Short mmCIF file of C-alpha atoms (C1' of nucleotides) in Angstrom, two decimals:
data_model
loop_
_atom_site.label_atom_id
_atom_site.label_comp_id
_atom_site.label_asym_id
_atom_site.label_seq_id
_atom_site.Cartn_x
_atom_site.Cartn_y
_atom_site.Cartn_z
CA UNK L 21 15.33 -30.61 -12.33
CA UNK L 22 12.84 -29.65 -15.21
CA UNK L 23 14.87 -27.10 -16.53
CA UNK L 24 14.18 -24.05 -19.14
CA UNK L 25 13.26 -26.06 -22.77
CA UNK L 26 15.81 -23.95 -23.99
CA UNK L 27 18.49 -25.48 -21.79
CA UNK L 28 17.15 -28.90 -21.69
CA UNK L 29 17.96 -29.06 -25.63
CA UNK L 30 21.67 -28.89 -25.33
CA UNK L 31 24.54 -29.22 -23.59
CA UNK L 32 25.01 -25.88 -21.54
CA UNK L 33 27.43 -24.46 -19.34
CA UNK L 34 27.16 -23.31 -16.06
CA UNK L 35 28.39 -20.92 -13.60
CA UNK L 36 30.34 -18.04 -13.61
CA UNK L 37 31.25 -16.09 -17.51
CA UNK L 38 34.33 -15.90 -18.52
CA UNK L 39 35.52 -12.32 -20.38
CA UNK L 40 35.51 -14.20 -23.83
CA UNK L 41 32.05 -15.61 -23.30
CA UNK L 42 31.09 -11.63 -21.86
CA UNK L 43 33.10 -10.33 -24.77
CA UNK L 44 31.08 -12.55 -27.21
CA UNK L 45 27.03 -11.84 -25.66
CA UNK L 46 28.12 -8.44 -25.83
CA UNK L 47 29.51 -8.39 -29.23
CA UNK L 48 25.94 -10.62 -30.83
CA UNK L 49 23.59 -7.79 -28.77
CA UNK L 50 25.73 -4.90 -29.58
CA UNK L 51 25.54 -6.23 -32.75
CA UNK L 52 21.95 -7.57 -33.57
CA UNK L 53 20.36 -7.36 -30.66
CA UNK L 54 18.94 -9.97 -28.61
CA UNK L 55 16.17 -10.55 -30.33
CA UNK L 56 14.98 -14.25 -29.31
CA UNK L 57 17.27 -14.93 -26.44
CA UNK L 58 16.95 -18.29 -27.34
CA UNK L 59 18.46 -17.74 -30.51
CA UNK L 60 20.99 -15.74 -28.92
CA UNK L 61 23.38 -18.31 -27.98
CA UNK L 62 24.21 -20.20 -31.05
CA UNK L 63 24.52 -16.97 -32.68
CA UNK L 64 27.21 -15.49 -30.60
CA UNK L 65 28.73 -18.76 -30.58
CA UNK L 66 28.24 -19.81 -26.60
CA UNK L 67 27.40 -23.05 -24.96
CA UNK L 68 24.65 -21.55 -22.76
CA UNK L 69 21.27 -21.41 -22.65
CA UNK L 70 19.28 -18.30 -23.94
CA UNK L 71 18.01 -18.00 -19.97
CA UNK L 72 21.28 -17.34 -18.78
CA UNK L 73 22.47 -14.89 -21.83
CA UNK L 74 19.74 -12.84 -20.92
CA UNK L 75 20.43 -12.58 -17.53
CA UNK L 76 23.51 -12.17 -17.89
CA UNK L 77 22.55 -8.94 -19.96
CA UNK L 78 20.33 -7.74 -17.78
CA UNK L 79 22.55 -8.25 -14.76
CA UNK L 80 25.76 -7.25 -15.46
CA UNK L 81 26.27 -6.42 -19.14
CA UNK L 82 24.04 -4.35 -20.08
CA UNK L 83 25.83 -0.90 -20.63
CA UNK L 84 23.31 1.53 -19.12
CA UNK L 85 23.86 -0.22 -15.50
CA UNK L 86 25.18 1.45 -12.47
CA UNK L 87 28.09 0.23 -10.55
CA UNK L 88 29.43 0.36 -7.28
CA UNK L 89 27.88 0.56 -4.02
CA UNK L 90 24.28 2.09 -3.26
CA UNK L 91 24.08 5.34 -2.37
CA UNK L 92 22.21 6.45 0.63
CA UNK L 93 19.51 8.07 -0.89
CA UNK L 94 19.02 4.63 -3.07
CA UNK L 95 18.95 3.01 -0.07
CA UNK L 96 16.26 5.58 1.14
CA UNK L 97 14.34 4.66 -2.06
CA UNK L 98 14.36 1.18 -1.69
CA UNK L 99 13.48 1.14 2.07
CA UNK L 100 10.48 3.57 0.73
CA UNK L 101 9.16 1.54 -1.98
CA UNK L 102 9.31 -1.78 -0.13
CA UNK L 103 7.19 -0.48 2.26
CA UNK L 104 4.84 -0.09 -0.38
CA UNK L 105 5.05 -2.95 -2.63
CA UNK L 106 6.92 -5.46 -0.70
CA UNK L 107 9.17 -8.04 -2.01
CA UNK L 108 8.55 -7.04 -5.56
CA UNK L 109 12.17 -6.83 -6.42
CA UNK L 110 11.14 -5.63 -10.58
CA UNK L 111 8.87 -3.26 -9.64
CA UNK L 112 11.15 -1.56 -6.88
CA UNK L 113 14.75 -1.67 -9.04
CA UNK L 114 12.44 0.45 -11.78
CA UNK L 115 12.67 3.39 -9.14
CA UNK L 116 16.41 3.16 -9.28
CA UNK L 117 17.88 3.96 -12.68
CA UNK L 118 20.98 1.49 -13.46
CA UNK L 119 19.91 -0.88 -11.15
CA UNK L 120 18.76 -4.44 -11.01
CA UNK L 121 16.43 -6.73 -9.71
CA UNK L 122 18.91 -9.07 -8.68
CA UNK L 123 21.28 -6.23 -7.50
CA UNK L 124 18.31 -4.61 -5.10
CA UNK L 125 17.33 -8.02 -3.77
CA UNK L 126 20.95 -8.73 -3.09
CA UNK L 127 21.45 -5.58 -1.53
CA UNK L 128 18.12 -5.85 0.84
CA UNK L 129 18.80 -9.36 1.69
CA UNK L 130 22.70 -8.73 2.54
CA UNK L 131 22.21 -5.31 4.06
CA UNK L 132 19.14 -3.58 4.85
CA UNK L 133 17.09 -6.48 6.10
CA UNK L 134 19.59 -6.93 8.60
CA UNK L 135 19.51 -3.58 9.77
CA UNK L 136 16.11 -3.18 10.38
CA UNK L 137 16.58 -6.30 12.13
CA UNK L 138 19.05 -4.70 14.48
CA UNK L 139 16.72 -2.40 15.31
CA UNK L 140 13.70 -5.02 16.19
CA UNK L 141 11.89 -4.02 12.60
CA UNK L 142 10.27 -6.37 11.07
CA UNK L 143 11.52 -6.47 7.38
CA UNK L 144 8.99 -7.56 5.89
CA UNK L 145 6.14 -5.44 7.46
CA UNK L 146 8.26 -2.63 8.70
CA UNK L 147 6.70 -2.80 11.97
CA UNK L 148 7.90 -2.55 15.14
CA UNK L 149 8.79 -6.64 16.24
CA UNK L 150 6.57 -8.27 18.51
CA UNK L 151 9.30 -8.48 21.15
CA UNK L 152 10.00 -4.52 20.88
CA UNK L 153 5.95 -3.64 20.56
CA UNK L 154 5.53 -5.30 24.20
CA UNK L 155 8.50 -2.83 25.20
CA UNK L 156 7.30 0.22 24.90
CA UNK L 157 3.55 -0.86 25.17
CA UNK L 158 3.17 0.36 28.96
CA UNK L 159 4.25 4.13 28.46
CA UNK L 160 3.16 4.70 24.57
CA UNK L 161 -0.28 4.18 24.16
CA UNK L 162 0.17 7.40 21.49
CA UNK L 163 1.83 4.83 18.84
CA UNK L 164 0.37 6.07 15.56
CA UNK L 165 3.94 6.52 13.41
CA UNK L 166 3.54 8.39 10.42
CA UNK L 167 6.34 8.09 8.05
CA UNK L 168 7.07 10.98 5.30
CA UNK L 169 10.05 9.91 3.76
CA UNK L 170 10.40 12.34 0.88
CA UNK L 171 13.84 12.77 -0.71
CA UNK L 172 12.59 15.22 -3.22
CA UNK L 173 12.91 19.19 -2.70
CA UNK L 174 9.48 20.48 -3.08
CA UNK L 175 7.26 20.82 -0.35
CA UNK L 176 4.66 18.89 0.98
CA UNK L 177 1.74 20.17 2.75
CA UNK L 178 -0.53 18.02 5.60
CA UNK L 179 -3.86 19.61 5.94
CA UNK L 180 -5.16 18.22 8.82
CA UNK L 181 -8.99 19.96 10.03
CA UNK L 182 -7.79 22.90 8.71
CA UNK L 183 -4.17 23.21 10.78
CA UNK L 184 -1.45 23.03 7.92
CA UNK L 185 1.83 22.00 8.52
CA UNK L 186 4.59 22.27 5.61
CA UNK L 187 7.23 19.70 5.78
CA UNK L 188 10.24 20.25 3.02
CA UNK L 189 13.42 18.08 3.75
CA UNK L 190 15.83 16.36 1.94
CA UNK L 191 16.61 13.48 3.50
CA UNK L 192 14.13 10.54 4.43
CA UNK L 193 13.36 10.84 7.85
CA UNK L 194 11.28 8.63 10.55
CA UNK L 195 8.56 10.57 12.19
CA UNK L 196 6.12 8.64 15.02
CA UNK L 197 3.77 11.53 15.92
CA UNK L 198 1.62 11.38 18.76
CA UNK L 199 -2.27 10.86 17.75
CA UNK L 200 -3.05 14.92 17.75
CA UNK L 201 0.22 16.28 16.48
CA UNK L 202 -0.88 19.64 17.53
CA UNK L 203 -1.35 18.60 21.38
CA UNK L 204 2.29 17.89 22.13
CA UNK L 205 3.25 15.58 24.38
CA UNK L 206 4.48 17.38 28.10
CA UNK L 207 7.34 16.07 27.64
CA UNK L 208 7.94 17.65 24.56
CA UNK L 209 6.50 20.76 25.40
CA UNK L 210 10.24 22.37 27.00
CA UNK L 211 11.05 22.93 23.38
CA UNK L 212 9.67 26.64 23.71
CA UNK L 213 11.87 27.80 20.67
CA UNK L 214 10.94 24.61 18.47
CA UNK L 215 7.09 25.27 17.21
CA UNK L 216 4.92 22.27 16.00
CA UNK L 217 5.44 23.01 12.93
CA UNK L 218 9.35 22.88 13.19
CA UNK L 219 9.36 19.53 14.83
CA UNK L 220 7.68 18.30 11.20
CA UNK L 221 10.19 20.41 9.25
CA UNK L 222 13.00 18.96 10.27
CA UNK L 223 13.59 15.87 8.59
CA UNK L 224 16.25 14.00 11.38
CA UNK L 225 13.79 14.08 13.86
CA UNK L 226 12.31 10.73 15.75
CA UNK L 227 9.20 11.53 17.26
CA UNK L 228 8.38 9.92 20.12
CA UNK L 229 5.51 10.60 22.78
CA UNK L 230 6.90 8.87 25.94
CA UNK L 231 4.92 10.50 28.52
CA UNK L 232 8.09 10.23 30.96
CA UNK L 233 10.79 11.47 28.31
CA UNK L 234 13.70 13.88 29.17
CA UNK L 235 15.35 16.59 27.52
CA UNK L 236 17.73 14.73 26.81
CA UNK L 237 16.23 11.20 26.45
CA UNK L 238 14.49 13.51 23.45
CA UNK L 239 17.88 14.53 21.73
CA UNK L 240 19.00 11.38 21.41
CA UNK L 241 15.80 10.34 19.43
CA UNK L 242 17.04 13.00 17.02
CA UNK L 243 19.14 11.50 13.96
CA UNK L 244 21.99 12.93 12.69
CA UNK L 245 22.22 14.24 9.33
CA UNK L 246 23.07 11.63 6.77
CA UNK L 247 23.70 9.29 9.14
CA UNK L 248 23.87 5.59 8.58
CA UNK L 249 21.10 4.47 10.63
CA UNK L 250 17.90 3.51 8.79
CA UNK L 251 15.11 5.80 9.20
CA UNK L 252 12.16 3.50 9.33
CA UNK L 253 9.15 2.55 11.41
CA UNK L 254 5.82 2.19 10.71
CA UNK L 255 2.37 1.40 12.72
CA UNK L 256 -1.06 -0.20 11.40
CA UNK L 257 -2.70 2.24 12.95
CA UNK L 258 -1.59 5.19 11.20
CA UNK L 259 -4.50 6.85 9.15
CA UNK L 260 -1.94 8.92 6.72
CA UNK L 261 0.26 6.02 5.07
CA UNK L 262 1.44 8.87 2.79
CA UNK L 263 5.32 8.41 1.68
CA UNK L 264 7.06 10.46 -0.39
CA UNK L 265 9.72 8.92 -2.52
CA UNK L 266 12.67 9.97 -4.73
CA UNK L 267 11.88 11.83 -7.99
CA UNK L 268 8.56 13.60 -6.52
CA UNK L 269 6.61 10.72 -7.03
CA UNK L 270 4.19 10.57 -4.55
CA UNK L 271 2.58 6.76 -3.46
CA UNK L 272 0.60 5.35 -0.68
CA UNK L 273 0.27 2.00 0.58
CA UNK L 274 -2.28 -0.59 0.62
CA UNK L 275 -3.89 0.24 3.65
CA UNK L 276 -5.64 2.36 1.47
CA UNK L 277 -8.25 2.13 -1.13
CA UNK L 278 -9.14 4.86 -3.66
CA UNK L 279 -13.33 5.85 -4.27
CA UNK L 280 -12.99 8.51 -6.96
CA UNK L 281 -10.90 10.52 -8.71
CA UNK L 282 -11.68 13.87 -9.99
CA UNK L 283 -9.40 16.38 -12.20
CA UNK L 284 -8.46 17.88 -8.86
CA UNK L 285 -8.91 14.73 -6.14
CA UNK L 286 -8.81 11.67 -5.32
CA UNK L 287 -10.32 10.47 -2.58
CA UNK L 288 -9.00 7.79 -0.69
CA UNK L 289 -10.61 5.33 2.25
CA UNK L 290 -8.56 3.45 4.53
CA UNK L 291 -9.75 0.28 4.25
CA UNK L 292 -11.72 -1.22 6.79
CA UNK L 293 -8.89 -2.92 9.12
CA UNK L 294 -7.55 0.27 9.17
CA UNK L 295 -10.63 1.89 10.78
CA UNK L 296 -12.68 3.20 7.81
CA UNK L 297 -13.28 6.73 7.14
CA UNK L 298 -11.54 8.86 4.21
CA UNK L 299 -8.90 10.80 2.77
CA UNK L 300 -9.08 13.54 0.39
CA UNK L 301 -6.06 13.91 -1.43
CA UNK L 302 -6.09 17.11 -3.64
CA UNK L 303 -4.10 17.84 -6.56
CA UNK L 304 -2.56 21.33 -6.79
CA UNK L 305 -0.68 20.60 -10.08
CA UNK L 306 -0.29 24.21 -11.52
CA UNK L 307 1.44 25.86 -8.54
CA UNK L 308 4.83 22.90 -7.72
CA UNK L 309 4.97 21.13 -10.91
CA UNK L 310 7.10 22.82 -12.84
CA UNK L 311 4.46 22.65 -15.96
CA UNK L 312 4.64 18.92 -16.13
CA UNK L 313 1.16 17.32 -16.23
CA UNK L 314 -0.56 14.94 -13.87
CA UNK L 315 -1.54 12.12 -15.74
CA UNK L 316 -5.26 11.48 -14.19
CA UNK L 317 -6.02 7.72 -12.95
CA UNK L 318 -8.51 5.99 -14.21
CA UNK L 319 -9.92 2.94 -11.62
CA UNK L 320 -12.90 1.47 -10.32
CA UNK L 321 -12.52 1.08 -5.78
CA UNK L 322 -13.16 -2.26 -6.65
CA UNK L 323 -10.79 -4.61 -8.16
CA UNK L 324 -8.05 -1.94 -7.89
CA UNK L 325 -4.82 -3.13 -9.10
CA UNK L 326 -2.37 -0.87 -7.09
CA UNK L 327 0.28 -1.84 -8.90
CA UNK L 328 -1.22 -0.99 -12.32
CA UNK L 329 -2.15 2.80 -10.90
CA UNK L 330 1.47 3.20 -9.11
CA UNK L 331 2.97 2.99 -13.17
CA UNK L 332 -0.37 4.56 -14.51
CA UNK L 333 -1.52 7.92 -12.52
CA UNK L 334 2.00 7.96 -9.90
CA UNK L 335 4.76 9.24 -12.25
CA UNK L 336 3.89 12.61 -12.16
CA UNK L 337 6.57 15.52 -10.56
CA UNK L 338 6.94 16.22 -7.25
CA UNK L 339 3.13 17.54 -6.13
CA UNK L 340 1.58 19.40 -4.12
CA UNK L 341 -0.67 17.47 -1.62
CA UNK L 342 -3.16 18.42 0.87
CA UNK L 343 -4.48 15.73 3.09
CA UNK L 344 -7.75 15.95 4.91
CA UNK L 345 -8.31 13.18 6.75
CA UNK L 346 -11.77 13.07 8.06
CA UNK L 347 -13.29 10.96 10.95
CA UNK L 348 -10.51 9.17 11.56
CA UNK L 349 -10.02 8.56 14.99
CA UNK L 350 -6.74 7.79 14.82
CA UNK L 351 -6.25 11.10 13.55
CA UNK L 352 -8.55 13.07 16.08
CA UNK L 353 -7.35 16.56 15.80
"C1'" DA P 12 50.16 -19.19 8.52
"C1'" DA P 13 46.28 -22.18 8.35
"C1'" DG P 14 41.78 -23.61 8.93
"C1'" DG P 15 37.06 -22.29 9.80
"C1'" DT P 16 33.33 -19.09 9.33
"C1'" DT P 17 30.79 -15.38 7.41
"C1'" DC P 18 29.46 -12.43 3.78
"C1'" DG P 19 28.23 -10.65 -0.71
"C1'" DC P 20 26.96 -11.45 -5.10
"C1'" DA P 21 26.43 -13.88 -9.52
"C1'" DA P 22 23.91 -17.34 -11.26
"C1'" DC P 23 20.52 -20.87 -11.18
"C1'" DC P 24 15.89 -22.90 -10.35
"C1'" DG P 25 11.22 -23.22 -10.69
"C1'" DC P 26 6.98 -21.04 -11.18
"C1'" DC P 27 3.91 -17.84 -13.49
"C1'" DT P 28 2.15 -15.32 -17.37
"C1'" DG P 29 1.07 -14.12 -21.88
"C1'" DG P 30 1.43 -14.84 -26.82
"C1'" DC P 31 0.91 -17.90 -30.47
"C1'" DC P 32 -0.87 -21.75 -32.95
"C1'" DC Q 25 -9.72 -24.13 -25.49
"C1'" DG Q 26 -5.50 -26.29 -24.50
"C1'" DG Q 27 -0.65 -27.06 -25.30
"C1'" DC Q 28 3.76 -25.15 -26.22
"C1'" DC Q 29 7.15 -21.82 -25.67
"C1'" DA Q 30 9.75 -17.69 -24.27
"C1'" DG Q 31 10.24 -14.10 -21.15
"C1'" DG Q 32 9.98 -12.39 -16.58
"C1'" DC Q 33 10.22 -12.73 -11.77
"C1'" DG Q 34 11.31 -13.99 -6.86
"C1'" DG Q 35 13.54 -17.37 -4.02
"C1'" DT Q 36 17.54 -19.93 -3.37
"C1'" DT Q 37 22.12 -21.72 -3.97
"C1'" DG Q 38 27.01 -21.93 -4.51
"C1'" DC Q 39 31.36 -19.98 -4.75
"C1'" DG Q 40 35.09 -16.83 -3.97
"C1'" DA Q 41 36.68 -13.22 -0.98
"C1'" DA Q 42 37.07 -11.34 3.39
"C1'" DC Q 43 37.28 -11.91 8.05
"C1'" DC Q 44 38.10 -14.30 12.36
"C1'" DT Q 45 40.35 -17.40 15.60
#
DNA sequence: AAGGTTCGCAACCGCCTGGCC
DNA sequence: CGGCCAGGCGGTTGCGAACCT
């Protein structure tokens, strides 16, 4: 084993802290502060390398964590920003305040993977499994899922060639919409009290467009309230990637690319596997922001570090955004 | 009750990156 | 510019607890 040149100096211990050796980290960073963590054990007196101090800290020390179980709507958060960044374990656990990298991966690798495994998701893409696609392949040819999981209270708005649909939940919510939401399936069309626009308000809702689905084959798509089932899906082929997440941030996933930005749009392409065409994403900051300012992003469409603009232009409140998709046909309204 | 199996989580390992010299 | 080093990160392991037979 190579081993840390911190450890390889010394005699360490391994495995699991005692309290005293807890009791003494925290008293040296309570104290002094880290500082150079390799420093840090000598100082507080332990046989360990300056690695495992520090992760020790950071996991399970540190005062400012959170502890017990995850909430739902952390859960929610994760699901939502995994989607987006994938198995970037850092970047996701700085969505959820208290909480770890270690703790989230634990958590998605004990719990939610397996989930979305027991519904034939694959957890890594969020996509349907190969096994499931060929399913309902013969009587969905309408498979363009659309997922707004928003957890946030204000509301969003989907332009869409001019039709506007307001969606405000509070809980994250799978929707698969058929390709022209505003052509409703038959079999969807015995909702006479239930208007397009309420299907997209209500946040428990699974959309599906099987051509031969019943009344009631339709209820039970719908998801209860807080329920314990994941609310996830996801298709290539969807043209509005757009998701939602806790906090009113607002992020979209790499199957798009941005081309400008102006003070009140940016406009974003789909990239090419994803059929081309744009998206204008405008900015309404004034009206649902509460005052708080959008900080502008700054990038060039090529060499776009999506990470870099999720920290950099994303942290702004919960806005206000209109999507226009144009010449999509995946979106063919 | 005992042995085997599964599960969850803390901790480790190894690689990468960036700063410093 | 290259080597060294520390910090950071994601993947993996190992162990104790819980569960099952």
């Amino acid at each position: 084993m190579g081993g840390h040149q911190c450890c390889s100096k010394q005699q360490v211990k391994r495995g699991l802290w005692s309290p005293e050796e807890d009791e003494k980290l925290i008293k040296q960073i309570t104290t002094h502060g880290h500082g150079s963590w390799s420093s840090v054990p000598k100082l507080a007196g332990l046989q360990r390398c300056g690695k495992s101090c520090r992760l020790r800290w950071i996991n399970y020390l540190r005062p400012d964590l959170k502890k017990g179980s995850f909430s739902a709507q952390e859960e929610r958060t994760i699901i939502d920003v995994h989607r987006i960044l994938g198995n970037r374990w850092a970047q996701i656990a700085k969505h959820l305040p208290g909480r770890t990298d270690n703790e989230v991966k634990n958590f998605w690798n004990s719990s939610i993977k397996k989930k979305f495994i027991a519904q034939g998701l694959d957890p890594n893409t969020h996509n349907l499994l190969p096994s499931c696609k060929t399913k309902t392949k013969n009587n969905n040819n309408n498979n363009n899922a659309c997922i707004f999981s928003h957890t946030h209270k204000k509301p969003v708005s989907v332009n869409s060639h001019g039709n506007q649909i307001s969606i405000n939940s509070d809980t994250s919510f799978l929707t698969t919409i058929p390709s022209d939401p505003f052509n409703v399936p038959q079999s969807m069309q015995h909702i006479s009290t239930m208007s397009v626009c309420d299907q997209f308000q209500n946040p428990n809702m699974l959309w599906t467009a099987h051509q031969e689905q019943t009344s009631n084959a339709l209820q039970e798509t719908t998801q209860p309230s807080m329920s314990g089932s994941i609310p996830i899906s996801s298709s290539p082929l969807n043209p509005l990637e757009l998701v939602i997440i806790n906090e009113g941030r607002c992020i979209w996933d790499r199957s798009f690319e941005p081309l400008r930005s102006t003070q009140d749009e940016i406009l974003m392409q789909p990239k090419p596997e994803m059929g081309g065409g744009e998206v204008e994403i405008e900015k309404n900051i004034n009206e649902l922001c509460d005052g708080e300012k959008y900080m502008d992003a700054s990038f060039e469409s090529s060499n776009f570090d999506f990470g870099n603009f999720l920290e950099s232009a994303l942290v702004p409140c919960g806005m206000f955004y209109h999507l226009s998709p144009m010449d999509h046909p995946a979106w063919n309204c």
